[in-house]
């Protein structure tokens, strides 16, 4: 039995898609357990780049089962667009390589409208969401008015659910936010078509994933977003609306914690963030701009420029603790190649004391001053390294610091976006 979690240890975009694809070589099943098409996961194979939002990153292999779990919020329109995009790029998605939970909640057109108008009404306090309807859909799930995939499969249930929901949503959209009401018939007709197209993919995925683990298949759980975007442990309210940490796997795929063998935290060799919210090691200077251009730090889902800064080991330590990480995979170390000096944050100075955890209050976090340790840089050619022994000594020192500070080994180092630009140091 082998069940491993791959999750983001920072603010998303750490390279989870690349690392899931790399690790999926040995896997039979890849499961997405939370988030939705707010995610943008890039996988590069044979010089071809694939951008995935909802479909697990195991899809590029033949004969692997990909699972969209109950914890995911599913926009059927986005799903079928992604299936078409993959088909155009030579990847066939059928019920043989993709199954979808009957318990997953559906993103409805009013969720997307509400995401947009709520953001607008927040003014300068906006979160900077991806606008995909994620927050409003999870809100309905928790409020117990959401519509699930299994509800869509029953025409009458769906009809009534949509009627009740739309009546209230239209009141909120028009009366609270001054927006335009949505039309029942057009949504109903659109979703009836999706119902038919979705039907072959729909399963009780908890049963299927359980059977896979029990029958000694290798299962990978692919996280979306990252630890500091987690609804409980992230920089609330500048977070997403799901559990991005290891605990989210159990809830989002109907699997017990005792069935999971370990969790790999994916960490960029520096830090990035899209959207608003605190970022203690952010570099609003030439070095920050240099990292953005070197690392092509622009969002896969929204195209927004990512904010860039030094690596924050306080964040990685926090992430390791919360998710019980068994190792880290450090990505994009090649991007830092060519810098003379590199800094790593090894503590926050708060009210005269140095702390090594991320405080809950944003007011406290805003007061935190990063304490840095400085490292000598290494040259650009690190992207050609395929063996850790040939790594520059300075890069090894940097990796060693990550391990020492977090108490977690670095099992994999990634030196480029391609599958083979990956150095495995030890088992995950
Ligand atoms: P995800 O959301 O965590 O899957 O990450 P994204 O795909 O949004 O962003 C990561 C970006 O970095 C993608 O463009 C990847 O192709 C790229 N990438 C991943 N690992 C590496 C690496 O080690 N080096 C470089 N240069 N690029 C990488
Ligand atoms: P992957 O899986 C980076 C951010 C948004 C915003 C906040 C809330 O590619 O790492 P939401 O639309 O979820 O309500 O937005 O979360 N965000 C991400 N940032 N990577 C992601 O996914 C993200 N998904 C959401 O920018 O700040
Ligand atoms: Mg991404």
Short mmCIF file of C-alpha atoms and ligand atoms in Angstrom, two decimals:
data_model
loop_
_atom_site.label_atom_id
_atom_site.label_comp_id
_atom_site.label_asym_id
_atom_site.label_seq_id
_atom_site.Cartn_x
_atom_site.Cartn_y
_atom_site.Cartn_z
CA UNK A 1 0.00 0.00 0.00
CA UNK A 2 1.29 3.44 -0.84
CA UNK A 3 -0.68 6.65 -0.60
CA UNK A 4 1.21 9.93 -0.76
CA UNK A 5 0.13 13.55 -0.68
CA UNK A 6 1.66 16.28 -2.84
CA UNK A 7 0.78 19.72 -1.54
CA UNK A 8 1.87 23.33 -1.83
CA UNK A 9 3.94 24.55 1.12
CA UNK A 10 3.69 28.28 0.34
CA UNK A 11 1.06 30.44 -1.43
CA UNK A 12 0.46 28.18 -4.43
CA UNK A 13 2.24 27.82 -7.78
CA UNK A 14 5.14 25.95 -6.19
CA UNK A 15 5.31 23.45 -9.06
CA UNK A 16 2.76 20.91 -7.79
CA UNK A 17 1.74 20.04 -11.36
CA UNK A 18 5.31 19.30 -12.38
CA UNK A 19 6.05 17.29 -9.24
CA UNK A 20 2.76 15.36 -9.41
CA UNK A 21 3.53 14.44 -13.01
CA UNK A 22 7.06 13.39 -12.03
CA UNK A 23 5.87 11.25 -9.11
CA UNK A 24 2.90 9.90 -11.08
CA UNK A 25 5.30 7.78 -13.12
CA UNK A 26 5.18 5.32 -10.23
CA UNK A 27 1.51 5.88 -9.39
CA UNK A 28 -1.66 4.14 -10.54
CA UNK A 29 -4.09 6.78 -9.36
CA UNK A 30 -3.95 10.59 -8.98
CA UNK A 31 -6.63 12.31 -6.90
CA UNK A 32 -7.55 16.01 -6.64
CA UNK A 33 -9.20 16.54 -3.24
CA UNK A 34 -9.97 20.27 -2.93
CA UNK A 35 -10.13 23.56 -4.80
CA UNK A 36 -11.43 23.92 -8.31
CA UNK A 37 -10.39 25.61 -11.52
CA UNK A 38 -8.82 28.41 -9.51
CA UNK A 39 -5.77 26.13 -9.71
CA UNK A 40 -3.39 26.29 -12.65
CA UNK A 41 -0.94 23.41 -12.80
CA UNK A 42 1.71 23.33 -15.50
CA UNK A 43 3.23 20.11 -16.76
CA UNK A 44 5.93 20.00 -19.41
CA UNK A 45 6.59 16.81 -21.31
CA UNK A 46 8.83 16.54 -24.38
CA UNK A 47 8.97 20.32 -24.85
CA UNK A 48 5.19 20.54 -24.80
CA UNK A 49 3.46 22.54 -22.08
CA UNK A 50 0.08 21.53 -20.66
CA UNK A 51 -1.96 23.77 -18.36
CA UNK A 52 -4.37 21.92 -16.10
CA UNK A 53 -6.97 23.48 -13.84
CA UNK A 54 -9.36 20.75 -12.70
CA UNK A 55 -8.11 17.49 -14.13
CA UNK A 56 -5.37 15.77 -12.08
CA UNK A 57 -1.82 15.95 -13.43
CA UNK A 58 -1.67 12.18 -13.94
CA UNK A 59 -3.78 12.58 -17.09
CA UNK A 60 -0.79 12.85 -19.42
CA UNK A 61 0.17 9.23 -18.81
CA UNK A 62 -1.71 6.41 -20.44
CA UNK A 63 -3.46 3.89 -18.18
CA UNK A 64 -3.62 5.92 -14.97
CA UNK A 65 -6.82 6.65 -13.16
CA UNK A 66 -7.49 10.29 -12.35
CA UNK A 67 -10.02 11.21 -9.71
CA UNK A 68 -11.85 14.43 -8.93
CA UNK A 69 -12.78 14.07 -5.27
CA UNK A 70 -15.81 15.21 -3.28
CA UNK A 71 -13.81 18.11 -1.80
CA UNK A 72 -13.40 19.71 -5.23
CA UNK A 73 -15.85 22.35 -6.48
CA UNK A 74 -16.63 21.49 -10.07
CA UNK A 75 -17.45 23.94 -12.82
CA UNK A 76 -18.79 21.64 -15.55
CA UNK A 77 -18.25 24.27 -18.24
CA UNK A 78 -14.58 24.55 -17.27
CA UNK A 79 -14.29 20.77 -17.07
CA UNK A 80 -15.52 20.17 -20.62
CA UNK A 81 -13.39 23.02 -21.94
CA UNK A 82 -10.37 21.35 -20.33
CA UNK A 83 -11.31 17.96 -21.76
CA UNK A 84 -11.53 19.55 -25.23
CA UNK A 85 -8.24 21.37 -24.75
CA UNK A 86 -6.55 18.11 -23.83
CA UNK A 87 -8.12 16.32 -26.79
CA UNK A 88 -6.82 19.01 -29.14
CA UNK A 89 -3.41 18.34 -27.64
CA UNK A 90 -3.56 14.60 -28.19
CA UNK A 91 -4.75 13.52 -24.71
CA UNK A 92 -8.01 11.59 -24.59
CA UNK A 93 -10.10 11.94 -21.45
CA UNK A 94 -12.74 9.27 -20.97
CA UNK A 95 -14.46 7.47 -18.11
CA UNK A 96 -11.54 5.01 -18.25
CA UNK A 97 -8.99 7.58 -17.08
CA UNK A 98 -11.15 10.11 -15.20
CA UNK A 99 -13.82 9.64 -12.56
CA UNK A 100 -15.68 12.34 -10.65
CA UNK A 101 -17.23 12.24 -7.21
CA UNK A 102 -21.02 12.24 -7.01
CA UNK A 103 -20.61 14.35 -3.86
CA UNK A 104 -18.58 17.17 -5.44
CA UNK A 105 -20.38 20.51 -5.36
CA UNK A 106 -21.19 22.29 -8.60
CA UNK A 107 -20.06 25.79 -9.40
CA UNK A 108 -23.11 27.53 -10.83
CA UNK A 109 -23.21 30.71 -12.95
CA UNK A 110 -24.48 32.71 -9.94
CA UNK A 111 -21.39 31.69 -7.95
CA UNK A 112 -19.18 33.29 -10.58
CA UNK A 113 -21.33 36.42 -10.69
CA UNK A 114 -21.28 36.66 -6.88
CA UNK A 115 -17.50 36.15 -6.77
CA UNK A 116 -17.08 39.13 -9.09
CA UNK A 117 -19.55 41.51 -7.47
CA UNK A 118 -18.50 40.65 -3.90
CA UNK A 119 -14.89 41.41 -4.82
CA UNK A 120 -15.96 44.71 -6.36
CA UNK A 121 -17.91 45.63 -3.25
CA UNK A 122 -14.85 44.95 -1.07
CA UNK A 123 -13.14 47.86 -2.87
CA UNK A 124 -9.55 48.24 -1.80
CA UNK A 125 -10.00 45.39 0.68
CA UNK A 126 -10.61 42.88 -2.10
CA UNK A 127 -9.03 39.44 -1.76
CA UNK A 128 -7.87 39.24 -5.36
CA UNK A 129 -9.72 35.98 -6.05
CA UNK A 130 -9.44 34.18 -9.37
CA UNK A 131 -13.11 35.03 -10.06
CA UNK A 132 -14.01 31.39 -10.69
CA UNK A 133 -16.85 31.25 -8.14
CA UNK A 134 -14.86 29.19 -5.64
CA UNK A 135 -15.72 31.09 -2.42
CA UNK A 136 -19.48 31.40 -3.13
CA UNK A 137 -19.70 27.70 -4.05
CA UNK A 138 -18.00 26.55 -0.81
CA UNK A 139 -20.22 29.03 1.07
CA UNK A 140 -23.33 27.25 -0.24
CA UNK A 141 -21.81 23.86 0.59
CA UNK A 142 -21.30 24.85 4.23
CA UNK A 143 -24.64 26.66 4.36
CA UNK A 144 -26.20 23.41 3.09
CA UNK A 145 -27.87 24.86 0.02
CA UNK A 146 -25.30 23.73 -2.54
CA UNK A 147 -26.01 21.51 -5.54
CA UNK A 148 -23.94 18.35 -5.86
CA UNK A 149 -23.08 16.27 -8.90
CA UNK A 150 -25.49 13.55 -7.72
CA UNK A 151 -28.27 16.15 -7.50
CA UNK A 152 -27.63 17.11 -11.11
CA UNK A 153 -28.12 13.47 -12.07
CA UNK A 154 -31.77 13.67 -10.92
CA UNK A 155 -33.67 16.06 -13.15
CA UNK A 156 -36.40 16.88 -10.68
CA UNK A 157 -34.05 17.36 -7.74
CA UNK A 158 -31.87 19.62 -9.84
CA UNK A 159 -34.87 21.60 -11.11
CA UNK A 160 -36.11 22.28 -7.58
CA UNK A 161 -32.67 23.00 -6.15
CA UNK A 162 -31.91 25.45 -8.91
CA UNK A 163 -35.31 27.15 -8.57
CA UNK A 164 -34.86 27.66 -4.82
CA UNK A 165 -31.26 28.77 -5.11
CA UNK A 166 -31.73 31.11 -8.04
CA UNK A 167 -34.65 32.91 -6.43
CA UNK A 168 -32.53 33.84 -3.43
CA UNK A 169 -29.34 34.47 -5.39
CA UNK A 170 -31.17 36.78 -7.79
CA UNK A 171 -32.50 38.76 -4.84
CA UNK A 172 -28.98 39.10 -3.43
CA UNK A 173 -27.45 39.92 -6.81
CA UNK A 174 -30.02 42.57 -7.67
CA UNK A 175 -31.01 44.03 -4.28
CA UNK A 176 -27.75 43.89 -2.35
CA UNK A 177 -25.27 44.43 -5.16
CA UNK A 178 -27.40 46.10 -7.86
CA UNK A 179 -26.47 43.41 -10.39
CA UNK A 180 -28.52 41.81 -13.14
CA UNK A 181 -30.72 38.80 -12.39
CA UNK A 182 -29.85 35.49 -14.06
CA UNK A 183 -32.31 33.54 -16.19
CA UNK A 184 -33.55 30.20 -14.85
CA UNK A 185 -34.23 28.54 -18.21
CA UNK A 186 -30.86 29.24 -19.70
CA UNK A 187 -29.03 27.82 -16.65
CA UNK A 188 -31.34 24.83 -16.43
CA UNK A 189 -30.93 24.01 -20.13
CA UNK A 190 -27.17 24.47 -20.02
CA UNK A 191 -26.77 22.20 -16.98
CA UNK A 192 -29.11 19.53 -18.37
CA UNK A 193 -26.64 19.10 -21.22
CA UNK A 194 -23.77 18.84 -18.70
CA UNK A 195 -25.73 16.24 -16.73
CA UNK A 196 -25.74 13.92 -19.73
CA UNK A 197 -22.09 14.51 -20.52
CA UNK A 198 -21.02 14.06 -16.88
CA UNK A 199 -23.00 10.89 -16.19
CA UNK A 200 -20.41 8.34 -17.44
CA UNK A 201 -17.71 9.82 -15.18
CA UNK A 202 -19.69 9.90 -11.93
CA UNK A 203 -18.83 7.48 -9.09
CA UNK A 204 -18.68 7.15 -5.33
CA UNK A 205 -14.96 7.90 -5.46
CA UNK A 206 -14.39 7.10 -1.77
CA UNK A 207 -15.19 3.47 -2.54
CA UNK A 208 -12.92 3.44 -5.60
CA UNK A 209 -9.96 5.15 -3.92
CA UNK A 210 -10.28 2.92 -0.84
CA UNK A 211 -10.25 -0.19 -3.04
CA UNK A 212 -7.18 1.08 -4.90
CA UNK A 213 -5.23 1.69 -1.68
CA UNK A 214 -6.34 -1.65 -0.22
CA UNK A 215 -5.28 -3.53 -3.34
CA UNK A 216 -1.74 -2.10 -3.07
CA UNK A 217 -2.06 0.39 -5.88
CA UNK A 218 0.02 3.55 -5.63
CA UNK A 219 -2.18 6.55 -5.02
CA UNK A 220 -1.08 10.20 -5.19
CA UNK A 221 -3.20 13.02 -3.80
CA UNK A 222 -2.55 16.25 -5.70
CA UNK A 223 -3.16 19.40 -3.69
CA UNK A 224 -4.13 22.71 -5.18
CA UNK A 225 -3.17 26.16 -3.84
CA UNK A 226 -0.86 26.06 -0.81
CA UNK A 227 -0.60 26.01 2.98
CA UNK A 228 -0.84 29.77 3.45
CA UNK A 229 -4.00 29.87 1.32
CA UNK A 230 -5.66 27.31 3.62
CA UNK A 231 -9.02 28.40 5.03
CA UNK A 232 -7.89 27.68 8.63
CA UNK A 233 -4.11 28.08 8.65
CA UNK A 234 -3.61 30.58 5.84
CA UNK A 235 -3.39 34.35 6.03
CA UNK A 236 -7.15 34.69 6.58
CA UNK A 237 -9.13 36.30 4.96
CA UNK A 238 -6.61 36.45 2.09
CA UNK A 239 -6.99 32.74 1.46
CA UNK A 240 -9.00 30.35 -0.67
CA UNK A 241 -12.11 28.62 0.71
CA UNK A 242 -10.85 25.04 1.08
CA UNK A 243 -8.50 22.93 3.22
CA UNK A 244 -5.26 22.90 1.27
CA UNK A 245 -3.29 21.11 3.99
CA UNK A 246 -2.80 17.35 4.41
CA UNK A 247 -5.91 17.03 6.57
CA UNK A 248 -7.96 18.12 3.55
CA UNK A 249 -7.12 14.88 1.77
CA UNK A 250 -9.19 12.76 4.15
CA UNK A 251 -12.21 15.04 3.97
CA UNK A 252 -11.94 15.68 0.26
CA UNK A 253 -11.56 12.09 -0.87
CA UNK A 254 -13.24 10.02 1.81
CA UNK A 255 -10.04 8.28 2.97
CA UNK A 256 -8.94 7.77 6.56
CA UNK A 257 -5.66 9.27 7.85
CA UNK A 258 -4.29 5.84 8.75
CA UNK A 259 -4.28 4.91 5.06
CA UNK A 260 -1.83 7.66 4.10
CA UNK A 261 1.90 6.99 4.17
CA UNK A 262 3.35 10.47 3.81
CA UNK A 263 3.16 13.97 2.44
CA UNK A 264 5.59 15.88 0.23
CA UNK A 265 5.52 19.64 0.54
CA UNK A 266 6.36 21.39 -2.71
CA UNK A 267 8.38 24.53 -2.02
CA UNK A 268 9.81 27.01 -4.46
CA UNK A 269 13.40 28.01 -3.78
CA UNK A 270 12.00 31.53 -3.20
CA UNK A 271 8.47 32.74 -2.44
CA UNK A 272 5.66 34.00 -4.68
CA UNK A 273 2.09 35.05 -4.12
CA UNK A 274 -0.75 36.17 -6.42
CA UNK A 275 -3.63 38.20 -5.08
CA UNK A 276 -3.68 40.40 -2.02
CA UNK A 277 -2.52 39.77 1.54
CA UNK A 278 0.59 39.91 3.71
CA UNK A 279 3.95 38.66 2.44
CA UNK A 280 6.79 39.30 4.91
CA UNK A 281 9.72 38.52 2.56
CA UNK A 282 8.29 40.30 -0.49
CA UNK A 283 10.85 42.16 -2.59
CA UNK A 284 9.41 45.35 -4.06
CA UNK A 285 12.65 46.12 -5.81
CA UNK A 286 14.91 45.22 -8.72
CA UNK A 287 15.73 41.79 -7.25
CA UNK A 288 12.00 40.99 -6.98
CA UNK A 289 11.51 42.04 -10.61
CA UNK A 290 14.56 40.04 -11.67
CA UNK A 291 13.21 36.88 -9.98
CA UNK A 292 9.79 37.42 -11.64
CA UNK A 293 11.35 37.62 -15.11
CA UNK A 294 13.85 34.79 -14.56
CA UNK A 295 11.15 32.53 -13.14
CA UNK A 296 8.38 33.63 -15.58
CA UNK A 297 6.25 34.34 -12.54
CA UNK A 298 2.90 35.06 -14.18
CA UNK A 299 -0.29 33.22 -13.19
CA UNK A 300 -1.46 30.19 -15.20
CA UNK A 301 -5.14 30.85 -14.45
CA UNK A 302 -5.38 34.64 -14.49
CA UNK A 303 -2.12 35.78 -16.13
CA UNK A 304 -1.48 38.13 -13.19
CA UNK A 305 2.12 39.00 -12.28
CA UNK A 306 3.12 37.07 -9.16
CA UNK A 307 4.63 38.97 -6.25
CA UNK A 308 8.14 37.64 -5.53
CA UNK A 309 10.39 37.49 -2.47
CA UNK A 310 13.03 35.51 -0.61
CA UNK A 311 12.35 32.02 0.71
CA UNK A 312 10.58 32.09 4.06
CA UNK A 313 11.66 29.16 6.22
CA UNK A 314 9.17 30.15 8.92
CA UNK A 315 6.44 29.38 6.40
CA UNK A 316 8.03 26.07 5.40
CA UNK A 317 8.42 25.03 9.03
CA UNK A 318 4.80 25.92 9.70
CA UNK A 319 3.71 23.99 6.63
CA UNK A 320 5.74 20.95 7.68
CA UNK A 321 4.18 21.01 11.14
CA UNK A 322 0.57 21.45 10.02
CA UNK A 323 0.70 18.77 7.35
CA UNK A 324 3.16 16.40 9.03
CA UNK A 325 5.35 16.60 5.93
CA UNK A 326 7.66 13.64 5.44
CA UNK A 327 9.80 15.55 2.95
CA UNK A 328 10.07 18.62 0.75
CA UNK A 329 10.56 18.87 -2.99
CA UNK A 330 12.33 22.15 -3.72
CA UNK A 331 11.55 23.57 -7.17
CA UNK A 332 12.94 26.36 -9.35
CA UNK A 333 16.35 26.44 -7.70
CA UNK A 334 17.63 27.18 -11.22
CA UNK A 335 15.79 30.51 -11.18
CA UNK A 336 18.08 31.84 -8.42
CA UNK A 337 21.20 30.89 -10.41
CA UNK A 338 23.30 33.96 -11.19
CA UNK A 339 22.44 35.93 -8.06
CA UNK A 340 25.45 37.04 -6.05
CA UNK A 341 23.73 36.77 -2.65
CA UNK A 342 20.56 34.95 -1.64
CA UNK A 343 18.63 35.48 1.57
CA UNK A 344 16.50 33.09 3.60
CA UNK A 345 14.13 34.21 6.34
CA UNK A 346 14.90 32.26 9.53
CA UNK A 347 12.56 33.99 11.98
CA UNK A 348 10.13 36.87 12.48
CA UNK A 349 10.93 39.64 14.94
CA UNK A 350 7.67 40.45 16.71
CA UNK A 351 7.48 42.85 19.67
CA UNK A 352 11.13 42.32 20.53
CA UNK A 353 11.00 38.51 20.34
CA UNK A 354 11.96 36.19 17.48
CA UNK A 355 9.26 33.64 16.56
CA UNK A 356 9.40 30.70 14.14
CA UNK A 357 5.71 30.24 13.34
CA UNK A 358 3.14 32.23 11.35
CA UNK A 359 0.89 34.21 13.73
CA UNK A 360 -2.90 34.11 13.25
CA UNK A 361 -3.53 37.82 13.43
CA UNK A 362 -2.75 39.80 10.29
CA UNK A 363 -1.98 42.79 12.49
CA UNK A 364 0.76 40.75 14.19
CA UNK A 365 1.98 39.35 10.89
CA UNK A 366 2.21 42.89 9.48
CA UNK A 367 4.45 43.82 12.43
CA UNK A 368 6.74 40.82 11.84
CA UNK A 369 10.17 41.77 10.57
CA UNK A 370 11.95 38.96 8.75
CA UNK A 371 15.29 37.90 10.20
CA UNK A 372 17.54 36.91 7.30
CA UNK A 373 20.49 34.64 6.86
CA UNK A 374 22.56 35.37 3.77
CA UNK A 375 23.98 32.79 1.38
CA UNK A 376 26.48 33.03 -1.47
CA UNK A 377 24.89 32.36 -4.85
CA UNK A 378 25.66 29.84 -7.58
CA UNK A 379 25.80 30.04 -11.35
CA UNK A 380 23.05 29.60 -13.94
CA UNK A 381 24.08 26.18 -15.22
CA UNK A 382 22.44 24.41 -12.33
CA UNK A 383 19.54 23.68 -14.71
CA UNK A 384 21.75 21.14 -16.49
CA UNK A 385 22.55 19.21 -13.30
CA UNK A 386 21.06 15.71 -13.16
CA UNK A 387 22.89 14.48 -10.13
CA UNK A 388 23.09 16.07 -6.68
CA UNK A 389 26.83 15.40 -6.44
CA UNK A 390 27.42 17.82 -9.30
CA UNK A 391 25.46 20.55 -7.54
CA UNK A 392 27.34 23.74 -6.63
CA UNK A 393 28.44 23.64 -2.99
CA UNK A 394 26.58 26.91 -2.26
CA UNK A 395 23.29 25.47 -3.52
CA UNK A 396 23.82 22.42 -1.31
CA UNK A 397 24.39 24.70 1.70
CA UNK A 398 21.09 26.43 0.92
CA UNK A 399 19.23 23.11 0.71
CA UNK A 400 20.90 21.95 3.95
CA UNK A 401 19.61 25.10 5.68
CA UNK A 402 16.04 24.31 4.58
CA UNK A 403 16.37 20.83 6.07
CA UNK A 404 17.97 22.03 9.31
CA UNK A 405 15.50 24.80 9.96
CA UNK A 406 12.36 22.83 9.12
CA UNK A 407 13.55 19.49 10.50
CA UNK A 408 12.32 17.94 7.25
CA UNK A 409 14.48 16.36 4.56
CA UNK A 410 14.55 17.64 0.98
CA UNK A 411 13.96 14.48 -1.05
CA UNK A 412 13.73 16.05 -4.49
CA UNK A 413 15.26 19.12 -6.12
CA UNK A 414 13.85 20.45 -9.38
CA UNK A 415 16.11 22.40 -11.75
CA UNK A 416 13.68 23.10 -14.60
CA UNK A 417 10.11 22.60 -15.77
CA UNK A 418 10.69 19.36 -17.70
CA UNK A 419 10.17 15.87 -16.23
CA UNK A 420 13.85 14.99 -16.50
CA UNK A 421 15.01 18.23 -14.87
CA UNK A 422 14.48 16.57 -11.52
CA UNK A 423 16.97 15.19 -9.01
CA UNK A 424 15.78 12.58 -6.59
CA UNK A 425 17.93 12.52 -3.45
CA UNK A 426 15.94 10.04 -1.41
CA UNK A 427 12.57 8.33 -1.25
CA UNK A 428 9.68 10.68 -0.53
P1 LIG B 1 1.48 24.71 -9.49
O1 LIG B 1 0.25 25.53 -9.47
O2 LIG B 1 2.03 24.46 -8.13
O3 LIG B 1 1.33 23.45 -10.29
O4 LIG B 1 2.60 25.59 -10.24
P2 LIG B 1 2.38 26.45 -11.59
O5 LIG B 1 2.30 25.53 -12.75
O6 LIG B 1 1.29 27.45 -11.42
O7 LIG B 1 3.71 27.30 -11.62
C1 LIG B 1 4.97 26.70 -11.61
C2 LIG B 1 5.72 27.12 -12.88
O8 LIG B 1 7.09 26.77 -12.73
C3 LIG B 1 5.27 26.39 -14.12
O9 LIG B 1 5.43 27.22 -15.22
C4 LIG B 1 6.23 25.20 -14.21
O10 LIG B 1 6.41 24.73 -15.53
C5 LIG B 1 7.49 25.83 -13.71
N1 LIG B 1 8.43 24.94 -13.01
C6 LIG B 1 8.18 23.91 -12.17
N2 LIG B 1 9.33 23.44 -11.64
C7 LIG B 1 10.32 24.21 -12.14
C8 LIG B 1 11.73 24.25 -11.94
O11 LIG B 1 12.32 23.50 -11.18
N3 LIG B 1 12.41 25.23 -12.63
C9 LIG B 1 11.81 26.09 -13.47
N4 LIG B 1 12.56 27.00 -14.10
N5 LIG B 1 10.49 26.08 -13.68
C10 LIG B 1 9.75 25.16 -13.01
P1 LIG B 2 -2.45 26.59 -7.71
O1 LIG B 2 -3.12 25.27 -7.46
C1 LIG B 2 -1.88 30.68 -6.38
C2 LIG B 2 -5.35 32.69 -4.63
C3 LIG B 2 -5.98 33.85 -5.38
C4 LIG B 2 -6.46 34.69 -4.22
C5 LIG B 2 -6.94 33.64 -3.22
C6 LIG B 2 -8.43 33.36 -3.26
O2 LIG B 2 -2.17 26.86 -9.13
O3 LIG B 2 -1.27 26.75 -6.82
P2 LIG B 2 -10.01 32.02 -4.92
O4 LIG B 2 -10.30 32.23 -6.38
O5 LIG B 2 -9.47 30.67 -4.61
O6 LIG B 2 -11.17 32.38 -4.04
O7 LIG B 2 -8.85 33.10 -4.58
O8 LIG B 2 -6.24 32.45 -3.54
N1 LIG B 2 -5.24 31.43 -5.39
C7 LIG B 2 -4.09 30.94 -5.86
N2 LIG B 2 -2.84 31.44 -5.83
N3 LIG B 2 -2.10 29.46 -6.91
C8 LIG B 2 -3.33 28.93 -6.91
O9 LIG B 2 -3.57 27.65 -7.31
C9 LIG B 2 -4.41 29.68 -6.42
N4 LIG B 2 -5.74 29.47 -6.30
C10 LIG B 2 -6.24 30.54 -5.66
O10 LIG B 2 -5.02 34.52 -6.16
O11 LIG B 2 -5.38 35.37 -3.65
MG1 LIG B 3 -0.52 27.29 -10.28
#
